Amino acid sequence: ETGVTQTPRHLVMGMTNKKSLKCEQHLGHNAMYWYKQSAKKPLELMFVYSLEERVENNSVPSRFSPECPNSSHLFLHLHTLQPEDSALYLCASSQYGTSSYEQYFGPGTRLTVT
Amino acid sequence: SQQGEEDPQALSIQEGENATMNCSYKTSINNLQWYRQNSGRGLVHLILIRSNEREKHSGRLRVTLDTSKKSSSLLITASRAADTASYFCATGLSGSARQLTFGSGTQLTVLP
């Protein structure tokens, strides 16, 4: 257990559905991240929330919409996805503003778009 | 192109042998980290080395960093079957040290 939980662990959705992924961290961190991991590709950073600032990877399509209501919770809202969006979506957290740079990852949500 | 690239892409060794994985990167970094991922799971942080450090140890792990060659290596000594996993290097760039860029990883298989 890393202190970062993700729900659901598995999700199958059609291209016209709307769903949300949830992440919660119990580590008292103040930065949270969404990553996409596709087969045979490096982890792709999608979004960062840090000290109420949002950093976005410009290559992420608008059908992915993040929400960070507080420092412990992070959501990824999904709508009208494409089959190529099928991947493992990982959430991570870290403590911004200290000399500690390591990130703590959740177990991921395996998303399949049909 | 990606910042970190691991070599080899796959490595298979016998239990008890040492495993060495390499990582190369392109730009100046603040820190370099190694993570481990068991199949289909989240990543687990193993070790971090800062740009002003050359070598670091943690248990059976030894990491080296050569900033002149922009490369790092991860050595796992006396490997065990439980070390079977994918290993990733991740670089924190100067100026945005907390945003990590990951490589594609090395798949390590330790045969019992």
PDB file of N, CA, C and O in Angstrom, chain A residues 10-75:
ATOM      1  N   HIS A  10     -10.911  -1.364 -12.622  1.00  0.00           N
ATOM      2  CA  HIS A  10     -11.143  -1.738 -14.009  1.00  0.00           C
ATOM      3  C   HIS A  10     -12.398  -1.025 -14.500  1.00  0.00           C
ATOM      4  O   HIS A  10     -13.364  -0.887 -13.749  1.00  0.00           O
ATOM      5  N   LEU A  11     -12.364  -0.580 -15.755  1.00  0.00           N
ATOM      6  CA  LEU A  11     -13.515   0.116 -16.317  1.00  0.00           C
ATOM      7  C   LEU A  11     -13.598  -0.191 -17.803  1.00  0.00           C
ATOM      8  O   LEU A  11     -12.616  -0.047 -18.531  1.00  0.00           O
ATOM      9  N   VAL A  12     -14.775  -0.632 -18.221  1.00  0.00           N
ATOM     10  CA  VAL A  12     -15.053  -0.835 -19.637  1.00  0.00           C
ATOM     11  C   VAL A  12     -16.154   0.148 -20.011  1.00  0.00           C
ATOM     12  O   VAL A  12     -17.196   0.189 -19.354  1.00  0.00           O
ATOM     13  N   MET A  13     -15.925   0.943 -21.016  1.00  0.00           N
ATOM     14  CA  MET A  13     -16.928   1.919 -21.408  1.00  0.00           C
ATOM     15  C   MET A  13     -17.016   2.050 -22.923  1.00  0.00           C
ATOM     16  O   MET A  13     -16.027   1.844 -23.634  1.00  0.00           O
ATOM     17  N   GLY A  14     -18.209   2.397 -23.372  1.00  0.00           N
ATOM     18  CA  GLY A  14     -18.408   2.642 -24.779  1.00  0.00           C
ATOM     19  C   GLY A  14     -17.973   4.052 -25.129  1.00  0.00           C
ATOM     20  O   GLY A  14     -17.748   4.892 -24.246  1.00  0.00           O
ATOM     21  N   MET A  15     -17.866   4.316 -26.400  1.00  0.00           N
ATOM     22  CA  MET A  15     -17.352   5.609 -26.847  1.00  0.00           C
ATOM     23  C   MET A  15     -18.306   6.756 -26.533  1.00  0.00           C
ATOM     24  O   MET A  15     -17.891   7.919 -26.500  1.00  0.00           O
ATOM     25  N   THR A  16     -19.567   6.461 -26.281  1.00  0.00           N
ATOM     26  CA  THR A  16     -20.521   7.537 -26.010  1.00  0.00           C
ATOM     27  C   THR A  16     -20.757   7.745 -24.513  1.00  0.00           C
ATOM     28  O   THR A  16     -21.503   8.624 -24.117  1.00  0.00           O
ATOM     29  N   ASN A  17     -20.114   6.919 -23.684  1.00  0.00           N
ATOM     30  CA  ASN A  17     -20.338   7.023 -22.239  1.00  0.00           C
ATOM     31  C   ASN A  17     -19.600   8.204 -21.627  1.00  0.00           C
ATOM     32  O   ASN A  17     -18.663   8.761 -22.210  1.00  0.00           O
ATOM     33  N   LYS A  18     -20.033   8.537 -20.412  1.00  0.00           N
ATOM     34  CA  LYS A  18     -19.297   9.482 -19.567  1.00  0.00           C
ATOM     35  C   LYS A  18     -19.004   8.766 -18.258  1.00  0.00           C
ATOM     36  O   LYS A  18     -19.907   8.221 -17.627  1.00  0.00           O
ATOM     37  N   LYS A  19     -17.757   8.797 -17.857  1.00  0.00           N
ATOM     38  CA  LYS A  19     -17.356   8.166 -16.604  1.00  0.00           C
ATOM     39  C   LYS A  19     -16.297   9.033 -15.937  1.00  0.00           C
ATOM     40  O   LYS A  19     -15.727   9.930 -16.566  1.00  0.00           O
ATOM     41  N   SER A  20     -16.029   8.713 -14.677  1.00  0.00           N
ATOM     42  CA  SER A  20     -14.991   9.436 -13.948  1.00  0.00           C
ATOM     43  C   SER A  20     -14.098   8.463 -13.208  1.00  0.00           C
ATOM     44  O   SER A  20     -14.577   7.477 -12.641  1.00  0.00           O
ATOM     45  N   LEU A  21     -12.811   8.752 -13.198  1.00  0.00           N
ATOM     46  CA  LEU A  21     -11.850   8.028 -12.385  1.00  0.00           C
ATOM     47  C   LEU A  21     -11.575   8.856 -11.143  1.00  0.00           C
ATOM     48  O   LEU A  21     -11.502  10.082 -11.203  1.00  0.00           O
ATOM     49  N   LYS A  22     -11.391   8.138 -10.024  1.00  0.00           N
ATOM     50  CA  LYS A  22     -11.156   8.828  -8.761  1.00  0.00           C
ATOM     51  C   LYS A  22      -9.829   8.410  -8.161  1.00  0.00           C
ATOM     52  O   LYS A  22      -9.434   7.246  -8.234  1.00  0.00           O
ATOM     53  N   CYS A  23      -9.161   9.369  -7.563  1.00  0.00           N
ATOM     54  CA  CYS A  23      -7.911   9.113  -6.871  1.00  0.00           C
ATOM     55  C   CYS A  23      -7.947   9.822  -5.527  1.00  0.00           C
ATOM     56  O   CYS A  23      -8.416  10.964  -5.437  1.00  0.00           O
ATOM     57  N   GLU A  24      -7.446   9.157  -4.511  1.00  0.00           N
ATOM     58  CA  GLU A  24      -7.376   9.758  -3.176  1.00  0.00           C
ATOM     59  C   GLU A  24      -6.030   9.418  -2.564  1.00  0.00           C
ATOM     60  O   GLU A  24      -5.592   8.271  -2.616  1.00  0.00           O
ATOM     61  N   GLN A  25      -5.388  10.428  -1.992  1.00  0.00           N
ATOM     62  CA  GLN A  25      -4.114  10.178  -1.323  1.00  0.00           C
ATOM     63  C   GLN A  25      -4.232  10.487   0.158  1.00  0.00           C
ATOM     64  O   GLN A  25      -4.861  11.462   0.561  1.00  0.00           O
ATOM     65  N   HIS A  26      -3.613   9.612   0.956  1.00  0.00           N
ATOM     66  CA  HIS A  26      -3.694   9.693   2.418  1.00  0.00           C
ATOM     67  C   HIS A  26      -2.332  10.036   3.009  1.00  0.00           C
ATOM     68  O   HIS A  26      -2.019   9.641   4.139  1.00  0.00           O
ATOM     69  N   LEU A  27      -1.513  10.723   2.240  1.00  0.00           N
ATOM     70  CA  LEU A  27      -0.126  10.983   2.642  1.00  0.00           C
ATOM     71  C   LEU A  27       0.115  12.429   3.052  1.00  0.00           C
ATOM     72  O   LEU A  27       1.238  12.784   3.389  1.00  0.00           O
ATOM     73  N   GLY A  28      -0.907  13.254   2.975  1.00  0.00           N
ATOM     74  CA  GLY A  28      -0.740  14.664   3.318  1.00  0.00           C
ATOM     75  C   GLY A  28       0.034  15.446   2.271  1.00  0.00           C
ATOM     76  O   GLY A  28       0.550  16.522   2.559  1.00  0.00           O
ATOM     77  N   HIS A  29       0.120  14.913   1.063  1.00  0.00           N
ATOM     78  CA  HIS A  29       0.836  15.588  -0.011  1.00  0.00           C
ATOM     79  C   HIS A  29       0.024  16.753  -0.569  1.00  0.00           C
ATOM     80  O   HIS A  29      -1.195  16.841  -0.379  1.00  0.00           O
ATOM     81  N   ASN A  30       0.716  17.633  -1.297  1.00  0.00           N
ATOM     82  CA  ASN A  30       0.023  18.790  -1.867  1.00  0.00           C
ATOM     83  C   ASN A  30       0.144  18.864  -3.384  1.00  0.00           C
ATOM     84  O   ASN A  30      -0.133  19.913  -3.980  1.00  0.00           O
ATOM     85  N   ALA A  31       0.594  17.798  -4.009  1.00  0.00           N
ATOM     86  CA  ALA A  31       0.643  17.746  -5.472  1.00  0.00           C
ATOM     87  C   ALA A  31       0.119  16.389  -5.934  1.00  0.00           C
ATOM     88  O   ALA A  31       0.425  15.360  -5.318  1.00  0.00           O
ATOM     89  N   MET A  32      -0.667  16.401  -6.992  1.00  0.00           N
ATOM     90  CA  MET A  32      -1.228  15.158  -7.526  1.00  0.00           C
ATOM     91  C   MET A  32      -1.114  15.159  -9.050  1.00  0.00           C
ATOM     92  O   MET A  32      -1.117  16.229  -9.684  1.00  0.00           O
ATOM     93  N   TYR A  33      -1.011  13.963  -9.611  1.00  0.00           N
ATOM     94  CA  TYR A  33      -0.700  13.801 -11.024  1.00  0.00           C
ATOM     95  C   TYR A  33      -1.592  12.715 -11.647  1.00  0.00           C
ATOM     96  O   TYR A  33      -1.928  11.736 -10.992  1.00  0.00           O
ATOM     97  N   TRP A  34      -1.899  12.907 -12.927  1.00  0.00           N
ATOM     98  CA  TRP A  34      -2.480  11.829 -13.731  1.00  0.00           C
ATOM     99  C   TRP A  34      -1.483  11.457 -14.826  1.00  0.00           C
ATOM    100  O   TRP A  34      -0.935  12.340 -15.515  1.00  0.00           O
ATOM    101  N   TYR A  35      -1.269  10.141 -14.970  1.00  0.00           N
ATOM    102  CA  TYR A  35      -0.437   9.605 -16.025  1.00  0.00           C
ATOM    103  C   TYR A  35      -1.254   8.607 -16.850  1.00  0.00           C
ATOM    104  O   TYR A  35      -2.128   7.922 -16.326  1.00  0.00           O
ATOM    105  N   LYS A  36      -0.859   8.476 -18.110  1.00  0.00           N
ATOM    106  CA  LYS A  36      -1.421   7.439 -18.978  1.00  0.00           C
ATOM    107  C   LYS A  36      -0.288   6.492 -19.345  1.00  0.00           C
ATOM    108  O   LYS A  36       0.800   6.927 -19.745  1.00  0.00           O
ATOM    109  N   GLN A  37      -0.552   5.184 -19.191  1.00  0.00           N
ATOM    110  CA  GLN A  37       0.440   4.193 -19.564  1.00  0.00           C
ATOM    111  C   GLN A  37      -0.157   3.262 -20.610  1.00  0.00           C
ATOM    112  O   GLN A  37      -1.046   2.465 -20.304  1.00  0.00           O
ATOM    113  N   SER A  38       0.340   3.358 -21.819  1.00  0.00           N
ATOM    114  CA  SER A  38      -0.066   2.481 -22.905  1.00  0.00           C
ATOM    115  C   SER A  38       1.023   1.443 -23.129  1.00  0.00           C
ATOM    116  O   SER A  38       2.180   1.665 -22.792  1.00  0.00           O
ATOM    117  N   ALA A  39       0.627   0.337 -23.721  1.00  0.00           N
ATOM    118  CA  ALA A  39       1.569  -0.747 -23.966  1.00  0.00           C
ATOM    119  C   ALA A  39       2.740  -0.257 -24.821  1.00  0.00           C
ATOM    120  O   ALA A  39       2.546   0.462 -25.793  1.00  0.00           O
ATOM    121  N   LYS A  40       3.944  -0.630 -24.405  1.00  0.00           N
ATOM    122  CA  LYS A  40       5.168  -0.355 -25.153  1.00  0.00           C
ATOM    123  C   LYS A  40       5.492   1.130 -25.275  1.00  0.00           C
ATOM    124  O   LYS A  40       6.282   1.525 -26.130  1.00  0.00           O
ATOM    125  N   LYS A  41       4.862   1.964 -24.450  1.00  0.00           N
ATOM    126  CA  LYS A  41       5.148   3.412 -24.500  1.00  0.00           C
ATOM    127  C   LYS A  41       5.549   3.906 -23.119  1.00  0.00           C
ATOM    128  O   LYS A  41       5.138   3.329 -22.107  1.00  0.00           O
ATOM    129  N   PRO A  42       6.314   4.983 -23.059  1.00  0.00           N
ATOM    130  CA  PRO A  42       6.646   5.559 -21.745  1.00  0.00           C
ATOM    131  C   PRO A  42       5.402   6.131 -21.075  1.00  0.00           C
ATOM    132  O   PRO A  42       4.427   6.470 -21.743  1.00  0.00           O
ATOM    133  N   LEU A  43       5.464   6.240 -19.777  1.00  0.00           N
ATOM    134  CA  LEU A  43       4.391   6.927 -19.059  1.00  0.00           C
ATOM    135  C   LEU A  43       4.263   8.342 -19.592  1.00  0.00           C
ATOM    136  O   LEU A  43       5.244   9.045 -19.791  1.00  0.00           O
ATOM    137  N   GLU A  44       3.018   8.725 -19.819  1.00  0.00           N
ATOM    138  CA  GLU A  44       2.748  10.066 -20.340  1.00  0.00           C
ATOM    139  C   GLU A  44       2.093  10.899 -19.246  1.00  0.00           C
ATOM    140  O   GLU A  44       1.015  10.542 -18.758  1.00  0.00           O
ATOM    141  N   LEU A  45       2.738  11.981 -18.863  1.00  0.00           N
ATOM    142  CA  LEU A  45       2.145  12.881 -17.876  1.00  0.00           C
ATOM    143  C   LEU A  45       0.989  13.630 -18.524  1.00  0.00           C
ATOM    144  O   LEU A  45       1.162  14.267 -19.569  1.00  0.00           O
ATOM    145  N   MET A  46      -0.179  13.560 -17.897  1.00  0.00           N
ATOM    146  CA  MET A  46      -1.357  14.219 -18.446  1.00  0.00           C
ATOM    147  C   MET A  46      -1.610  15.554 -17.743  1.00  0.00           C
ATOM    148  O   MET A  46      -1.753  16.581 -18.399  1.00  0.00           O
ATOM    149  N   PHE A  47      -1.699  15.504 -16.438  1.00  0.00           N
ATOM    150  CA  PHE A  47      -2.043  16.709 -15.661  1.00  0.00           C
ATOM    151  C   PHE A  47      -1.292  16.702 -14.331  1.00  0.00           C
ATOM    152  O   PHE A  47      -1.010  15.649 -13.775  1.00  0.00           O
ATOM    153  N   VAL A  48      -1.014  17.915 -13.852  1.00  0.00           N
ATOM    154  CA  VAL A  48      -0.425  18.100 -12.539  1.00  0.00           C
ATOM    155  C   VAL A  48      -1.233  19.153 -11.800  1.00  0.00           C
ATOM    156  O   VAL A  48      -1.548  20.204 -12.363  1.00  0.00           O
ATOM    157  N   TYR A  49      -1.570  18.881 -10.541  1.00  0.00           N
ATOM    158  CA  TYR A  49      -2.147  19.888  -9.667  1.00  0.00           C
ATOM    159  C   TYR A  49      -1.185  20.073  -8.509  1.00  0.00           C
ATOM    160  O   TYR A  49      -0.872  19.137  -7.798  1.00  0.00           O
ATOM    161  N   SER A  50      -0.721  21.305  -8.334  1.00  0.00           N
ATOM    162  CA  SER A  50       0.260  21.582  -7.296  1.00  0.00           C
ATOM    163  C   SER A  50      -0.020  22.959  -6.716  1.00  0.00           C
ATOM    164  O   SER A  50      -0.021  23.937  -7.455  1.00  0.00           O
ATOM    165  N   LEU A  51      -0.232  23.017  -5.418  1.00  0.00           N
ATOM    166  CA  LEU A  51      -0.490  24.284  -4.739  1.00  0.00           C
ATOM    167  C   LEU A  51      -1.531  25.107  -5.488  1.00  0.00           C
ATOM    168  O   LEU A  51      -1.343  26.292  -5.747  1.00  0.00           O
ATOM    169  N   GLU A  52      -2.592  24.464  -5.857  1.00  0.00           N
ATOM    170  CA  GLU A  52      -3.731  25.085  -6.541  1.00  0.00           C
ATOM    171  C   GLU A  52      -3.401  25.527  -7.959  1.00  0.00           C
ATOM    172  O   GLU A  52      -4.159  26.256  -8.590  1.00  0.00           O
ATOM    173  N   GLU A  53      -2.266  25.085  -8.469  1.00  0.00           N
ATOM    174  CA  GLU A  53      -1.901  25.401  -9.845  1.00  0.00           C
ATOM    175  C   GLU A  53      -2.097  24.156 -10.686  1.00  0.00           C
ATOM    176  O   GLU A  53      -1.770  23.050 -10.253  1.00  0.00           O
ATOM    177  N   ARG A  54      -2.604  24.317 -11.887  1.00  0.00           N
ATOM    178  CA  ARG A  54      -2.799  23.188 -12.767  1.00  0.00           C
ATOM    179  C   ARG A  54      -1.845  23.284 -13.948  1.00  0.00           C
ATOM    180  O   ARG A  54      -1.747  24.322 -14.589  1.00  0.00           O
ATOM    181  N   VAL A  55      -1.136  22.185 -14.226  1.00  0.00           N
ATOM    182  CA  VAL A  55      -0.247  22.106 -15.371  1.00  0.00           C
ATOM    183  C   VAL A  55      -0.798  21.034 -16.283  1.00  0.00           C
ATOM    184  O   VAL A  55      -1.137  19.932 -15.828  1.00  0.00           O
ATOM    185  N   GLU A  56      -0.907  21.337 -17.547  1.00  0.00           N
ATOM    186  CA  GLU A  56      -1.537  20.429 -18.488  1.00  0.00           C
ATOM    187  C   GLU A  56      -0.585  20.099 -19.630  1.00  0.00           C
ATOM    188  O   GLU A  56       0.091  20.981 -20.155  1.00  0.00           O
ATOM    189  N   ASN A  57      -0.536  18.809 -19.987  1.00  0.00           N
ATOM    190  CA  ASN A  57       0.184  18.388 -21.176  1.00  0.00           C
ATOM    191  C   ASN A  57      -0.678  18.761 -22.382  1.00  0.00           C
ATOM    192  O   ASN A  57      -1.799  18.288 -22.525  1.00  0.00           O
ATOM    193  N   ASN A  58      -0.164  19.620 -23.224  1.00  0.00           N
ATOM    194  CA  ASN A  58      -0.960  20.147 -24.332  1.00  0.00           C
ATOM    195  C   ASN A  58      -1.398  19.094 -25.342  1.00  0.00           C
ATOM    196  O   ASN A  58      -2.296  19.344 -26.159  1.00  0.00           O
ATOM    197  N   SER A  59      -0.780  17.929 -25.283  1.00  0.00           N
ATOM    198  CA  SER A  59      -1.163  16.889 -26.245  1.00  0.00           C
ATOM    199  C   SER A  59      -2.345  16.051 -25.764  1.00  0.00           C
ATOM    200  O   SER A  59      -2.841  15.197 -26.505  1.00  0.00           O
ATOM    201  N   VAL A  60      -2.816  16.302 -24.541  1.00  0.00           N
ATOM    202  CA  VAL A  60      -3.950  15.530 -24.023  1.00  0.00           C
ATOM    203  C   VAL A  60      -5.238  16.060 -24.637  1.00  0.00           C
ATOM    204  O   VAL A  60      -5.519  17.263 -24.557  1.00  0.00           O
ATOM    205  N   PRO A  61      -6.050  15.179 -25.226  1.00  0.00           N
ATOM    206  CA  PRO A  61      -7.311  15.635 -25.852  1.00  0.00           C
ATOM    207  C   PRO A  61      -8.294  16.178 -24.823  1.00  0.00           C
ATOM    208  O   PRO A  61      -8.274  15.796 -23.653  1.00  0.00           O
ATOM    209  N   SER A  62      -9.184  17.044 -25.299  1.00  0.00           N
ATOM    210  CA  SER A  62     -10.143  17.698 -24.396  1.00  0.00           C
ATOM    211  C   SER A  62     -11.199  16.736 -23.873  1.00  0.00           C
ATOM    212  O   SER A  62     -11.951  17.089 -22.958  1.00  0.00           O
ATOM    213  N   ARG A  63     -11.264  15.525 -24.399  1.00  0.00           N
ATOM    214  CA  ARG A  63     -12.211  14.539 -23.872  1.00  0.00           C
ATOM    215  C   ARG A  63     -11.777  14.024 -22.486  1.00  0.00           C
ATOM    216  O   ARG A  63     -12.514  13.299 -21.824  1.00  0.00           O
ATOM    217  N   PHE A  64     -10.585  14.415 -22.048  1.00  0.00           N
ATOM    218  CA  PHE A  64     -10.119  14.147 -20.686  1.00  0.00           C
ATOM    219  C   PHE A  64     -10.166  15.460 -19.913  1.00  0.00           C
ATOM    220  O   PHE A  64      -9.543  16.452 -20.326  1.00  0.00           O
ATOM    221  N   SER A  65     -10.853  15.459 -18.776  1.00  0.00           N
ATOM    222  CA  SER A  65     -11.015  16.684 -18.009  1.00  0.00           C
ATOM    223  C   SER A  65     -10.709  16.403 -16.544  1.00  0.00           C
ATOM    224  O   SER A  65     -11.414  15.634 -15.895  1.00  0.00           O
ATOM    225  N   PRO A  66      -9.665  17.007 -15.981  1.00  0.00           N
ATOM    226  CA  PRO A  66      -9.336  16.748 -14.588  1.00  0.00           C
ATOM    227  C   PRO A  66     -10.080  17.682 -13.652  1.00  0.00           C
ATOM    228  O   PRO A  66     -10.540  18.769 -14.037  1.00  0.00           O
ATOM    229  N   GLU A  67     -10.182  17.225 -12.408  1.00  0.00           N
ATOM    230  CA  GLU A  67     -10.769  18.054 -11.360  1.00  0.00           C
ATOM    231  C   GLU A  67     -10.051  17.731 -10.070  1.00  0.00           C
ATOM    232  O   GLU A  67      -9.860  16.564  -9.735  1.00  0.00           O
ATOM    233  N   CYS A  68      -9.673  18.768  -9.346  1.00  0.00           N
ATOM    234  CA  CYS A  68      -8.971  18.584  -8.071  1.00  0.00           C
ATOM    235  C   CYS A  68      -9.655  19.449  -7.020  1.00  0.00           C
ATOM    236  O   CYS A  68      -9.255  20.591  -6.809  1.00  0.00           O
ATOM    237  N   PRO A  69     -10.678  18.938  -6.344  1.00  0.00           N
ATOM    238  CA  PRO A  69     -11.448  19.740  -5.387  1.00  0.00           C
ATOM    239  C   PRO A  69     -10.669  20.100  -4.122  1.00  0.00           C
ATOM    240  O   PRO A  69     -10.974  21.105  -3.484  1.00  0.00           O
ATOM    241  N   ASN A  70      -9.696  19.294  -3.759  1.00  0.00           N
ATOM    242  CA  ASN A  70      -8.833  19.581  -2.609  1.00  0.00           C
ATOM    243  C   ASN A  70      -7.527  18.805  -2.770  1.00  0.00           C
ATOM    244  O   ASN A  70      -7.383  18.032  -3.728  1.00  0.00           O
ATOM    245  N   SER A  71      -6.628  18.979  -1.839  1.00  0.00           N
ATOM    246  CA  SER A  71      -5.290  18.396  -2.013  1.00  0.00           C
ATOM    247  C   SER A  71      -5.276  16.876  -1.883  1.00  0.00           C
ATOM    248  O   SER A  71      -4.276  16.250  -2.205  1.00  0.00           O
ATOM    249  N   SER A  72      -6.375  16.284  -1.425  1.00  0.00           N
ATOM    250  CA  SER A  72      -6.395  14.831  -1.230  1.00  0.00           C
ATOM    251  C   SER A  72      -7.107  14.071  -2.330  1.00  0.00           C
ATOM    252  O   SER A  72      -6.993  12.857  -2.404  1.00  0.00           O
ATOM    253  N   HIS A  73      -7.877  14.758  -3.145  1.00  0.00           N
ATOM    254  CA  HIS A  73      -8.704  14.091  -4.134  1.00  0.00           C
ATOM    255  C   HIS A  73      -8.438  14.619  -5.538  1.00  0.00           C
ATOM    256  O   HIS A  73      -8.263  15.827  -5.743  1.00  0.00           O
ATOM    257  N   LEU A  74      -8.458  13.703  -6.472  1.00  0.00           N
ATOM    258  CA  LEU A  74      -8.243  14.048  -7.879  1.00  0.00           C
ATOM    259  C   LEU A  74      -9.156  13.177  -8.726  1.00  0.00           C
ATOM    260  O   LEU A  74      -9.280  11.981  -8.479  1.00  0.00           O
ATOM    261  N   PHE A  75      -9.806  13.801  -9.694  1.00  0.00           N
ATOM    262  CA  PHE A  75     -10.695  13.077 -10.580  1.00  0.00           C
ATOM    263  C   PHE A  75     -10.233  13.261 -12.020  1.00  0.00           C
ATOM    264  O   PHE A  75      -9.595  14.269 -12.371  1.00  0.00           O
TER     265      PHE A  75
END
